[in-house]
XYZ file of C-alpha atoms in Angstrom:
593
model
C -10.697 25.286 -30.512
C -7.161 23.504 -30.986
C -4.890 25.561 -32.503
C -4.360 25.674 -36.467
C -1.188 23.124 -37.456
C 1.408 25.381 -38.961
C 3.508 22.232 -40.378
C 3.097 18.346 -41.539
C 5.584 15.899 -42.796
C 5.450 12.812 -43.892
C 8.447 10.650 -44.333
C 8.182 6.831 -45.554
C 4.670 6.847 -44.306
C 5.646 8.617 -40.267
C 3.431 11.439 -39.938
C 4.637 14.713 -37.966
C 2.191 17.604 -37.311
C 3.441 20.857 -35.335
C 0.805 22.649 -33.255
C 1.428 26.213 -33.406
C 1.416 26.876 -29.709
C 5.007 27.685 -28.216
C 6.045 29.219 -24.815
C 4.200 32.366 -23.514
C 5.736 33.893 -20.635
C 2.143 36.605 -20.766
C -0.006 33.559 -20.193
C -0.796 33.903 -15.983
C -1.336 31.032 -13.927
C -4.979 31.871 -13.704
C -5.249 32.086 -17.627
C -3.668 28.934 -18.122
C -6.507 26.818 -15.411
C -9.002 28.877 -17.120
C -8.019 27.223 -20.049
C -8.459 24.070 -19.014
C -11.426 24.768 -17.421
C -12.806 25.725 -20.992
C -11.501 21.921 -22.310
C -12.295 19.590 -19.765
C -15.207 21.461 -17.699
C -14.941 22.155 -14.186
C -15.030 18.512 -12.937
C -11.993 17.043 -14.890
C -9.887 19.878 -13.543
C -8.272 19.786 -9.760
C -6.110 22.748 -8.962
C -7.124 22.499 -4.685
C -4.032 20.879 -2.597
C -6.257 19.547 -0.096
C -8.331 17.641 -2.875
C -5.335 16.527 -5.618
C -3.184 15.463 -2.953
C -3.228 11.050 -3.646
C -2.176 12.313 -7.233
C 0.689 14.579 -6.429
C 2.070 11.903 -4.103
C 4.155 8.971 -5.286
C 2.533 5.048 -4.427
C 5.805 4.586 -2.009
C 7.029 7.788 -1.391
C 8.013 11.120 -2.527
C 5.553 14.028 -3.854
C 5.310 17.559 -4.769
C 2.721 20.624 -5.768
C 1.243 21.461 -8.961
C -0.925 23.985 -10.338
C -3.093 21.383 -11.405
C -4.330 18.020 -11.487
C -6.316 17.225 -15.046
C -8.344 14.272 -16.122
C -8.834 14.531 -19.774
C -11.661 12.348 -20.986
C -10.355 11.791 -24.723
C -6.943 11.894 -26.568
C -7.770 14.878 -28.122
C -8.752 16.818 -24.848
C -5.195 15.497 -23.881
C -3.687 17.046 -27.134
C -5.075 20.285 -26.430
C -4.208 20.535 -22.499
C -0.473 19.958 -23.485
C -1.011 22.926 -26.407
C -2.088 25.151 -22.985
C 0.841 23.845 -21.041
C 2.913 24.807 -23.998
C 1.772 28.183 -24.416
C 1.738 28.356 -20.595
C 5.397 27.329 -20.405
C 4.132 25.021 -17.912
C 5.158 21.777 -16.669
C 3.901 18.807 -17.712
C 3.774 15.421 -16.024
C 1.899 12.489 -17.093
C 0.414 9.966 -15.112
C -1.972 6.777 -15.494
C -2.576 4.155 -12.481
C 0.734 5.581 -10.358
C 2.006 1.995 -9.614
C 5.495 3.450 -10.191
C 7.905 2.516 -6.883
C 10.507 5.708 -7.946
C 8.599 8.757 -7.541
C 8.408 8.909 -11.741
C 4.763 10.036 -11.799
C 4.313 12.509 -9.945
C 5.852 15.546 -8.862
C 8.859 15.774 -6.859
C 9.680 19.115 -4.150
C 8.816 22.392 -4.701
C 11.910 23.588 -6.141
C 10.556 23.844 -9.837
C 11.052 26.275 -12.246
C 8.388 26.068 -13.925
C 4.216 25.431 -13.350
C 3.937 21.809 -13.161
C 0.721 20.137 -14.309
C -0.051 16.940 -13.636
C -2.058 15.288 -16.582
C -4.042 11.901 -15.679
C -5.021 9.515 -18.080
C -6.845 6.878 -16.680
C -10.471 7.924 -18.192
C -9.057 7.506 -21.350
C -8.509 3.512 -21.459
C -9.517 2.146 -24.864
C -8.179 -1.231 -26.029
C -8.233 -2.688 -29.199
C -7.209 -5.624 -30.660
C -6.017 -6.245 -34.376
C -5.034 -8.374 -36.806
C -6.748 -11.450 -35.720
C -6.236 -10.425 -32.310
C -2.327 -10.697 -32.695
C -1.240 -7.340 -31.579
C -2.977 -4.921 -29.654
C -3.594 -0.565 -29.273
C -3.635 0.245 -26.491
C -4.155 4.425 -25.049
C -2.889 5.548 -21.722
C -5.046 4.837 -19.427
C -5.730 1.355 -20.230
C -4.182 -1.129 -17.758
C -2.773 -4.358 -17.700
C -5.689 -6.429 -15.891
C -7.742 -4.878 -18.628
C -5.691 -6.382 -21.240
C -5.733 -9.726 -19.616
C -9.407 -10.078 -19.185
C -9.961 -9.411 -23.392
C -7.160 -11.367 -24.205
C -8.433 -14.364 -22.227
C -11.947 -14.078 -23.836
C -10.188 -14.772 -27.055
C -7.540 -17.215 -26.398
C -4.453 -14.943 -26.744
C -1.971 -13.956 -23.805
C -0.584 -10.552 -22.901
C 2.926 -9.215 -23.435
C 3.460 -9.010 -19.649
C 1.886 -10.064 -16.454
C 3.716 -7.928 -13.536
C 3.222 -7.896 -10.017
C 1.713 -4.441 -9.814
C -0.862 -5.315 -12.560
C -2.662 -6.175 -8.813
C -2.665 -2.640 -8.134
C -3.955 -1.823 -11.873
C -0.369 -0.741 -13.556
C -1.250 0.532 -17.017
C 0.021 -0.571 -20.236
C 1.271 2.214 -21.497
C 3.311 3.150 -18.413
C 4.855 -0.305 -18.426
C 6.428 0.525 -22.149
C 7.217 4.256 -20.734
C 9.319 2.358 -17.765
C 10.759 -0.650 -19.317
C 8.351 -2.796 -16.724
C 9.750 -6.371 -17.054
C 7.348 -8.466 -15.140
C 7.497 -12.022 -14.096
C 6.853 -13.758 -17.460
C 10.379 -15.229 -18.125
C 9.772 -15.752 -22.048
C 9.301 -12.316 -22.663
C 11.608 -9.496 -21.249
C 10.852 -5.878 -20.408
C 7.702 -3.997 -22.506
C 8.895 -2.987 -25.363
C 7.725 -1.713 -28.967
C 9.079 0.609 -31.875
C 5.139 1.667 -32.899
C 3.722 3.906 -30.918
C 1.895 7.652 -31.542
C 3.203 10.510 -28.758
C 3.652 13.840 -28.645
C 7.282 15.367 -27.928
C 8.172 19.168 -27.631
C 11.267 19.688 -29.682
C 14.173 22.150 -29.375
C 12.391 25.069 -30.586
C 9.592 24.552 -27.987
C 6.730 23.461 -30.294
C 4.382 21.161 -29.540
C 4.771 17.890 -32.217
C 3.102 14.962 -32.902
C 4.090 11.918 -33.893
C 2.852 9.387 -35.978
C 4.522 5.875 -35.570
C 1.962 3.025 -35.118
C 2.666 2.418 -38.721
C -0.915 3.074 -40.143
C -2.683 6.261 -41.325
C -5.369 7.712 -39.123
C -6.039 11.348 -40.375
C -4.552 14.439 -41.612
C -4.428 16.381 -38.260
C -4.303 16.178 -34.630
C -7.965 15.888 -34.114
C -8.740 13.532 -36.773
C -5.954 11.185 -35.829
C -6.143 11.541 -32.514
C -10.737 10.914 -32.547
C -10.493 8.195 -35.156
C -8.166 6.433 -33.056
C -10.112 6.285 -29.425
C -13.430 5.715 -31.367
C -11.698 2.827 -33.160
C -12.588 4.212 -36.707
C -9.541 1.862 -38.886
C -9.901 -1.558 -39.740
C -8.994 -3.727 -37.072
C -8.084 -6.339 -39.152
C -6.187 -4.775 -41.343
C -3.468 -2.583 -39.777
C -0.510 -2.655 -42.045
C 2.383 -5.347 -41.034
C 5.448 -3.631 -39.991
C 8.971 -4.760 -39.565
C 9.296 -2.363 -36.215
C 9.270 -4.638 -33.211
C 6.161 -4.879 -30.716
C 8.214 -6.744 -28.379
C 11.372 -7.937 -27.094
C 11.955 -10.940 -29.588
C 15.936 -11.663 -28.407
C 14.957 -12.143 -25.033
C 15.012 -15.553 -24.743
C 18.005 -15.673 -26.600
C 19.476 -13.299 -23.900
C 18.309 -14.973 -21.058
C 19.614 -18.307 -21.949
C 22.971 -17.172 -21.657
C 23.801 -17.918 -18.677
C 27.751 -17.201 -18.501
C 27.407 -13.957 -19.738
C 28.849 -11.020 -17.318
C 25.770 -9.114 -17.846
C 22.361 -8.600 -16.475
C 19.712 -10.001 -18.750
C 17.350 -6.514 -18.829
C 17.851 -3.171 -17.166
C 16.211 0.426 -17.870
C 19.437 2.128 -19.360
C 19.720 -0.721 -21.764
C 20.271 0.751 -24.844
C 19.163 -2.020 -26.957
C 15.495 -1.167 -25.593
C 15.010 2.131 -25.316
C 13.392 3.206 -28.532
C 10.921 6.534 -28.097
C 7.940 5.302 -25.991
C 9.586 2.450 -24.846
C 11.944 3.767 -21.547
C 10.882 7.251 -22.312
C 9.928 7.626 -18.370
C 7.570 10.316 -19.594
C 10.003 12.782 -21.421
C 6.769 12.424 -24.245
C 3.418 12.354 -24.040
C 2.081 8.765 -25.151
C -1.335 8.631 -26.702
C -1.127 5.087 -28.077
C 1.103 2.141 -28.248
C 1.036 -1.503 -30.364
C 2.140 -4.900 -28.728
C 2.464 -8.339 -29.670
C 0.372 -10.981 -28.055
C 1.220 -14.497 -27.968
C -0.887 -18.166 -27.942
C -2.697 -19.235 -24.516
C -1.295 -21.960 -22.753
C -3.875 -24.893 -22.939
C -2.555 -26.032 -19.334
C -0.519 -24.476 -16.865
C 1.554 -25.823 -13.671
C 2.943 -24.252 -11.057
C 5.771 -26.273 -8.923
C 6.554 -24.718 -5.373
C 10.699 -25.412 -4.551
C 12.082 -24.702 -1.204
C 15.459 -24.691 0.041
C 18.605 -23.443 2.210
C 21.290 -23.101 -0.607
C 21.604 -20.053 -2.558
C 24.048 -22.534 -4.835
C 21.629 -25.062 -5.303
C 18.714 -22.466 -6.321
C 21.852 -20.966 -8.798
C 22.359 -24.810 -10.141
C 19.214 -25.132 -10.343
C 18.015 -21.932 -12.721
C 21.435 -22.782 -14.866
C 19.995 -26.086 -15.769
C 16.768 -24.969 -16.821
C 17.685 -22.261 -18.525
C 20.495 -23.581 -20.561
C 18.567 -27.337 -20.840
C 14.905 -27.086 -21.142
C 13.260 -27.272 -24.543
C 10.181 -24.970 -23.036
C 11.491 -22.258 -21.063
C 9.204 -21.325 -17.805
C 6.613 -18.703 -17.758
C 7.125 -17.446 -14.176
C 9.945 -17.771 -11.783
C 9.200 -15.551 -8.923
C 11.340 -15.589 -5.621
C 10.540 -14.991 -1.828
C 13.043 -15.429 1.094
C 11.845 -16.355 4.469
C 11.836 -12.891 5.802
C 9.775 -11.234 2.978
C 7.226 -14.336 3.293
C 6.737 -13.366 6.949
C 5.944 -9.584 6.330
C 3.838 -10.455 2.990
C 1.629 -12.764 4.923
C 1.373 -10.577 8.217
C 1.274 -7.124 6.336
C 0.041 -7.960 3.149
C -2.796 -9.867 4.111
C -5.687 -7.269 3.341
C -3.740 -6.628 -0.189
C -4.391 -10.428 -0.593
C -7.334 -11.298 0.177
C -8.873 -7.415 -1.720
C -7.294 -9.075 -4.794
C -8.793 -12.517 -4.234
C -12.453 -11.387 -3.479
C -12.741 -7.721 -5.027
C -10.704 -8.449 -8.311
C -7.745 -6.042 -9.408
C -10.612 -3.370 -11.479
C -11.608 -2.121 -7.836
C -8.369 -1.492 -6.670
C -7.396 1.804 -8.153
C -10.537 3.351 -7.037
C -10.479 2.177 -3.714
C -6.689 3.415 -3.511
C -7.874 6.557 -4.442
C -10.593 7.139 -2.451
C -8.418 5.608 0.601
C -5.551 8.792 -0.643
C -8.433 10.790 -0.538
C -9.701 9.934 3.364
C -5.918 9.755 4.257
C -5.614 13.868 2.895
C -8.627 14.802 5.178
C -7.370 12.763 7.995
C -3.716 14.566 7.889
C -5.525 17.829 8.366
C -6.062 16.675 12.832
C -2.838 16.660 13.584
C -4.499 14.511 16.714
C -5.128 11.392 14.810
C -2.478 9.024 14.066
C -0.026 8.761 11.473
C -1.461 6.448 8.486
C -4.762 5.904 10.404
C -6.310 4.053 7.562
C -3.351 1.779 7.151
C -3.378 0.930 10.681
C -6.884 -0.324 10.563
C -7.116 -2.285 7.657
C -3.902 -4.194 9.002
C -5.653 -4.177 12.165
C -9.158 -5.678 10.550
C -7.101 -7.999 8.412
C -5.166 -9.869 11.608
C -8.697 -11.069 12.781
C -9.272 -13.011 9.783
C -8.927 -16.474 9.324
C -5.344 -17.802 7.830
C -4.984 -17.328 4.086
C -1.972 -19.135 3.358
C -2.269 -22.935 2.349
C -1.080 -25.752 4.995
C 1.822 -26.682 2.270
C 3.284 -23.349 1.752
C 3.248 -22.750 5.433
C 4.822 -25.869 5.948
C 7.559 -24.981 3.539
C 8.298 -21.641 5.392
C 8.935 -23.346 8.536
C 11.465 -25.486 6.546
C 13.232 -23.588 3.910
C 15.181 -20.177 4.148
C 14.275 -20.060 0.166
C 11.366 -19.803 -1.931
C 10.352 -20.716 -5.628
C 7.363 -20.487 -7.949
C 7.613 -21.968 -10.754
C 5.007 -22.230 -13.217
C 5.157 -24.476 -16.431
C 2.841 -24.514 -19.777
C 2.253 -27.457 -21.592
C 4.925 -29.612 -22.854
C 6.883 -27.793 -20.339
C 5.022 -29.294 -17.876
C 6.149 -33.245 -17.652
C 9.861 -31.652 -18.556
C 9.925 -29.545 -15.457
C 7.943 -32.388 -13.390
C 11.486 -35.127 -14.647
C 13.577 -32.623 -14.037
C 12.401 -31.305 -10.517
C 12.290 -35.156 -9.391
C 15.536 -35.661 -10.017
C 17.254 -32.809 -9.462
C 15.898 -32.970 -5.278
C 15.846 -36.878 -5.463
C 19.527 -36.771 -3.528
C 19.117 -33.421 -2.053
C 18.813 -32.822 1.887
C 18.846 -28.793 1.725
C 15.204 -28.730 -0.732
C 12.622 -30.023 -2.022
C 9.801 -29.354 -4.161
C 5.565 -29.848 -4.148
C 3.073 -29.599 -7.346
C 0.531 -26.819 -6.857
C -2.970 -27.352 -6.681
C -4.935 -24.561 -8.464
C -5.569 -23.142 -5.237
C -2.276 -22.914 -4.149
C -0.776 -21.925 -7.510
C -3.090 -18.188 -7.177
C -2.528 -18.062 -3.222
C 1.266 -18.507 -4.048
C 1.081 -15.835 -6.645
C -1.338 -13.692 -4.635
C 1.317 -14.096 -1.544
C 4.435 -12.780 -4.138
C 2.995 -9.821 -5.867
C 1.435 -8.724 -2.222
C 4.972 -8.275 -0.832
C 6.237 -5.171 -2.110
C 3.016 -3.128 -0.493
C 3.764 -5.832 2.498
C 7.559 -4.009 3.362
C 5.861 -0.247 2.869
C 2.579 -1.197 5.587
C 5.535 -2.943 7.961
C 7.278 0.190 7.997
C 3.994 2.188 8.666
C 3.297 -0.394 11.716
C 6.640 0.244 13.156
C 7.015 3.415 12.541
C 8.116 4.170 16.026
C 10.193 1.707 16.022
C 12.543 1.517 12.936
C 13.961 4.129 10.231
C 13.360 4.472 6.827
C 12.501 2.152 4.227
C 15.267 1.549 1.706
C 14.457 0.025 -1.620
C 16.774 -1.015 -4.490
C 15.816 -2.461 -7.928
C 18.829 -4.531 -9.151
C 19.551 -6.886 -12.138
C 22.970 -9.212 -11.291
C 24.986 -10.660 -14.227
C 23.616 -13.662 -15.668
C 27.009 -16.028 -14.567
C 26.234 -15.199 -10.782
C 26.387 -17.967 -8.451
C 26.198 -16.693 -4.966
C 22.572 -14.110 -6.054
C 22.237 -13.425 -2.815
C 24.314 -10.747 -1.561
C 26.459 -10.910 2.051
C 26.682 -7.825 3.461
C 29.958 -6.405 5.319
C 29.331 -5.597 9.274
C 29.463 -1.555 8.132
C 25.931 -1.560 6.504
C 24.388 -4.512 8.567
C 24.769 -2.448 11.622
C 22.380 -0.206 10.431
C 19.136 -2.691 9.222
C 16.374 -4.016 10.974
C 15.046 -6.039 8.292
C 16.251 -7.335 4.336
C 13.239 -7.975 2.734
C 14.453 -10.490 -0.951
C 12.492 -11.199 -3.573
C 12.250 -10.871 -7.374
C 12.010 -12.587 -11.111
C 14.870 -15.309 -10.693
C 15.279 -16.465 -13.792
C 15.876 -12.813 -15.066
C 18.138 -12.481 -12.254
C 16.330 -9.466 -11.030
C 15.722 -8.882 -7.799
C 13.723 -6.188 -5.296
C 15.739 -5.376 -2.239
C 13.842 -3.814 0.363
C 16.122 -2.672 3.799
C 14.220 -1.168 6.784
C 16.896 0.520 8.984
C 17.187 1.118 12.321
C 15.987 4.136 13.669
C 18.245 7.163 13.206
C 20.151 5.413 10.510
C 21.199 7.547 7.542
C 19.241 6.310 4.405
C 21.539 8.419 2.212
C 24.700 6.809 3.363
C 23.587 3.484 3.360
C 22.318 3.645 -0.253
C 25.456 5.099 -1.133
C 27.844 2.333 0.323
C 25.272 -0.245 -1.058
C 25.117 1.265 -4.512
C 29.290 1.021 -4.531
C 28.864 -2.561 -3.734
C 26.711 -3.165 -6.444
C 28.445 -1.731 -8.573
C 31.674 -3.965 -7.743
C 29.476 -7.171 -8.645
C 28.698 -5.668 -12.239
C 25.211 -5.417 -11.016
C 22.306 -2.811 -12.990
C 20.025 -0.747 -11.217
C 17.069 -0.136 -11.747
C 16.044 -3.085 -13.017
C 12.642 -2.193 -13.864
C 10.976 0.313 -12.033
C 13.086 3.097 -13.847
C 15.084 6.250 -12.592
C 11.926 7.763 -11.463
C 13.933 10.600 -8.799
C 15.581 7.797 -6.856
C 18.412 6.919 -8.940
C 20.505 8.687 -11.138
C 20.606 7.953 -15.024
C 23.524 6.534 -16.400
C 24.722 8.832 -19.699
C 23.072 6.641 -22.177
C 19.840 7.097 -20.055
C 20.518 10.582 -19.789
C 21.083 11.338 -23.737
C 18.383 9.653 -24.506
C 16.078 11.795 -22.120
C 17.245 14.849 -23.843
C 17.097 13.981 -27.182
C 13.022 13.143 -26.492
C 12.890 16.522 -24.480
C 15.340 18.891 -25.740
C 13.561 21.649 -23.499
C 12.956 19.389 -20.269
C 9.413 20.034 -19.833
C 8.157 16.752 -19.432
C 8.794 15.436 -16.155
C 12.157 17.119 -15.709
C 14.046 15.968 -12.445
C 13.812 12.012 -13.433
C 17.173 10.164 -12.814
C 18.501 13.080 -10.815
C 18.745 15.489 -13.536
C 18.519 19.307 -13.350
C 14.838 20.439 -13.156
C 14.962 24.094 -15.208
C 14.367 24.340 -18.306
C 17.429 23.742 -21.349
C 17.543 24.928 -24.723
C 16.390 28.612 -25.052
C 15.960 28.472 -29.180
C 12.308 28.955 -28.377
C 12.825 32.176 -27.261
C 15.239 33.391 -30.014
């Protein structure tokens, strides 16, 4: 049984309730996994390397040990594995779909203080939608395709459509991360109502109340009312907290501002749950949805100018009377990779649907931990024969786009709803009809999802190059940026001092947001470190953010308003201590006094 609650409070209708557990350096390692073992049964708890391997190891790169992997099948069996972690003065890391491109979910070295524990929430992926299906709850594990599907059976449209929502990204870790996503209306994930549980400076265990309605007196009433959906669903209490980013396009129509549009250390949206990168355990968040488009259009621009595509955005942006839903961006190079190396990503989307993903990723983790064990067999064997089995396929690119690639350095989707439609159709005629460095085409349906499909497959695309070529070329470098909204030349130019060292510079990104993925393989004994760190400094000359939206994770260091706000949500550092380069042991000994 949980333990008793020593302490509630309620304060203008927030309720707080303090488990009793607190740090127990008597509690072994073996006590605490026999503890969970007594929660979640012997199935729902990993603690073998061999066989928890795909979920101690970040999607890109990076990885770690643990004590344990759990899978908690309920909110409360969550609740009740942090109150062991607590008394076990373990760890604790949480961790839905593990989309994340930073090494945020999962552990990071060996060089911890501390057990870490690895809590997974996918099982637990209840979605509900309230108020005349105007907001949503959603818990952990839920994802983003999920959302989609429901929404669309009701006429209603999600709070953010992201490229990894492919690859079965999860709600809740899009508000922990700040996840922008293409939709240009809408800005990064973002609410002020949300339920979580926090360990505060004295090292109890606390949770918290704030999707502004009442769901029980303790833990396990709140916390089993909630995933069996026991409240009225059309009557949740209005609230004057946000559920999304309303000022965004506000923000993004300001186009001669010396600013990036959205960033992770933005303090305007970081807000407990939202940006908390995991420093708190998030049982349940509420979102806004918005009104379906009744028709959608998706125009396909090419060109060689950087200026024109920058003259371009400025006019829509600071002229059109329905502002875009997507704007996504692909240079030449990265269209090349996505189509040869992102091929199998494509067409597993486009005939298996996004639900099968996650399990076939981890059961291909799974196959690639048994495989590592012969150190005869290849590096990445099962990578190299699904690109293999994909090359014999038949093209999956349409004639038009192809035909584009061979003709334009640049690369723009841009899809229009409604009225927006015949404004972006005037505007698009006229803006090429003197041009000779673009041009544009109208998508047919077809094209519109292969052009998509083609985008979101490219980040994967640059990681399964790598693994190709892996004889051949260095280490992959990623960066996440945001560039000030008054930016003309977006595309950077690089000084001979870092070019010397790249093999490839993979572009692409949200262009209207002005945020853009930056993917550099180098050359093969190039120093990674030293070329981030001379392109960091030149970022940071142009004004430019990073991340952008992918968070710290342990790639990049916080800024000080990142970092504050991390410790104010985790006075102790227990949950997922390391993030944004920060010190891994444990802070604030009060517990102990």
């Amino acid at each position: 049984m949980t333990n008793v609650m020593t302490q509630q409070r309620v304060r203008q209708g927030e309720q707080h309730y303090m488990s009793s557990a607190t740090p127990s350096s008597q509690l072994s390692a073996a006590a605490v996994l026999a503890r969970f073992t007594e929660i979640l049964g012997a199935d729902h708890v990993q603690a073998d390397p061999e066989k928890n391997e795909h979920y101690r190891t970040g999607w890109r790169s990076g990885g770690g040990s643990a004590l344990a992997v759990l899978f908690p099948q309920t909110l409360f069996e969550i609740w009740r594995c942090l109150e062991v972690c607590v008394a076990g003065d373990c760890i604790i890391i949480m961790q839905a779909a593990k989309t994340g491109l930073t090494e945020g979910s999962t552990p990071s070295g060996n060089d911890y203080d501390r057990p870490v524990v690895v809590i997974n929430t996918l099982a637990v992926n209840q979605l509900y939608l309230i108020n005349n299906n105007e907001q949503i709850i959603s818990l952990p594990g839920a994802t983003l395709h999920q959302l989609q599907n429901e929404l669309k059976a009701v006429n209603r449209a999600p709070h953010s459509v992201i490229g990894s929502s492919t690859l079965g990204a999860s709600i809740v870790g899009g508000v922990s991360n700040n996840s922008g996503g293409a939709l240009v209306k809408r800005g990064p994930a973002y609410t002020e109502l949300s339920l979580f549980a926090q360990i505060n400076r004295h090292g109890q265990l606390v949770l918290v109340n704030h999707l502004g309605m009442r769901l029980g007196r303790s833990p396990e009433e709140i916390l089993t009312n909630l995933q069996h959906g026991h409240f009225d669903m059309h009557g949740v209490p209005s609230s004057d907290k946000l559920a999304s980013d309303k000022a965004y396009i506000e923000r993004i129509r300001d186009i001669d501002a010396s600013t990036p549009s959205r960033f992770n250390a933005d303090k305007r949206r970081l807000y407990e749950a939202s940006g908390c990168a995991g420093k708190i355990a998030v049982f349940a968040v509420r979102l806004d949805t918005y009104p379906t488009a009744q028709a959608e259009q998706t125009f396909y621009v090419g060109s060689h100018s950087v200026r024109e595509l920058a003259e371009l955005r400025r006019q829509v942006l600071s002229t059109f009377k329905n502002m875009p839903e997507v704007g996504e961006y692909l240079h030449r190079d990265i269209f090349d990779v996505s189509a040869k190396y992102g091929k199998d990503t494509f067409l597993s989307i486009k005939h298996l649907g996004t639900d099968a993903l996650p399990k076939l990723f981890a059961i291909k983790g799974s196959i690639d931990a048994k495989l590592h064990k012969w150190s005869w067999l290849p590096n990445h064997l099962t990578d190299k024969l699904m690109q293999m089995a994909a090359q014999v396929l038949p093209q999956h690119l349409p004639k038009r786009m192809l035909e584009y690639r061979n003709q334009y350095e640049h690369h723009l989707m841009i899809k229009m709803s409604d009225a927006g439609i015949d404004e972006a159709a005037h505007f698009l005629q006229q803006f090429f009809a003197a041009s000779d460095t673009g041009s544009y085409f109208v998508c047919t349906p077809k094209e519109s999802e292969s052009a998509f499909l083609h985008r979101f497959a490219a980040a994967g695309a640059a990681i399964r190059y790598e693994v190709m070529h892996e004889e051949e070329v260095g280490e992959m470098l990623a960066l996440d940026i945001a560039i000030p909204r008054n930016e003309l030349d977006w595309l950077e130019t690089l000084p001979e001092s870092i070019t010397q060292h790249l093999e490839k510079r993979l572009y692409y990104g949200h262009f209207f947001c002005y945020v853009f993925h930056q993917d550099y393989i180098l050359k093969k004994g190039s120093d990674a470190k030293m070329v981030k760190k001379m392109m960091l400094k030149r970022l940071n000359e142009r004004g430019a953010k990073y991340p952008a939206e992918h968070n710290v994770g342990h790639l990049y260091e916080a800024e000080p308003d990142l970092q504050q706000f991390y410790e104010r949500l985790d006075p102790t550092n227990s949950f997922n201590p390391g993030i944004g380069l920060m010190p891994k042991t444990k802070r604030n000994c009060s517990c102990c006094l």
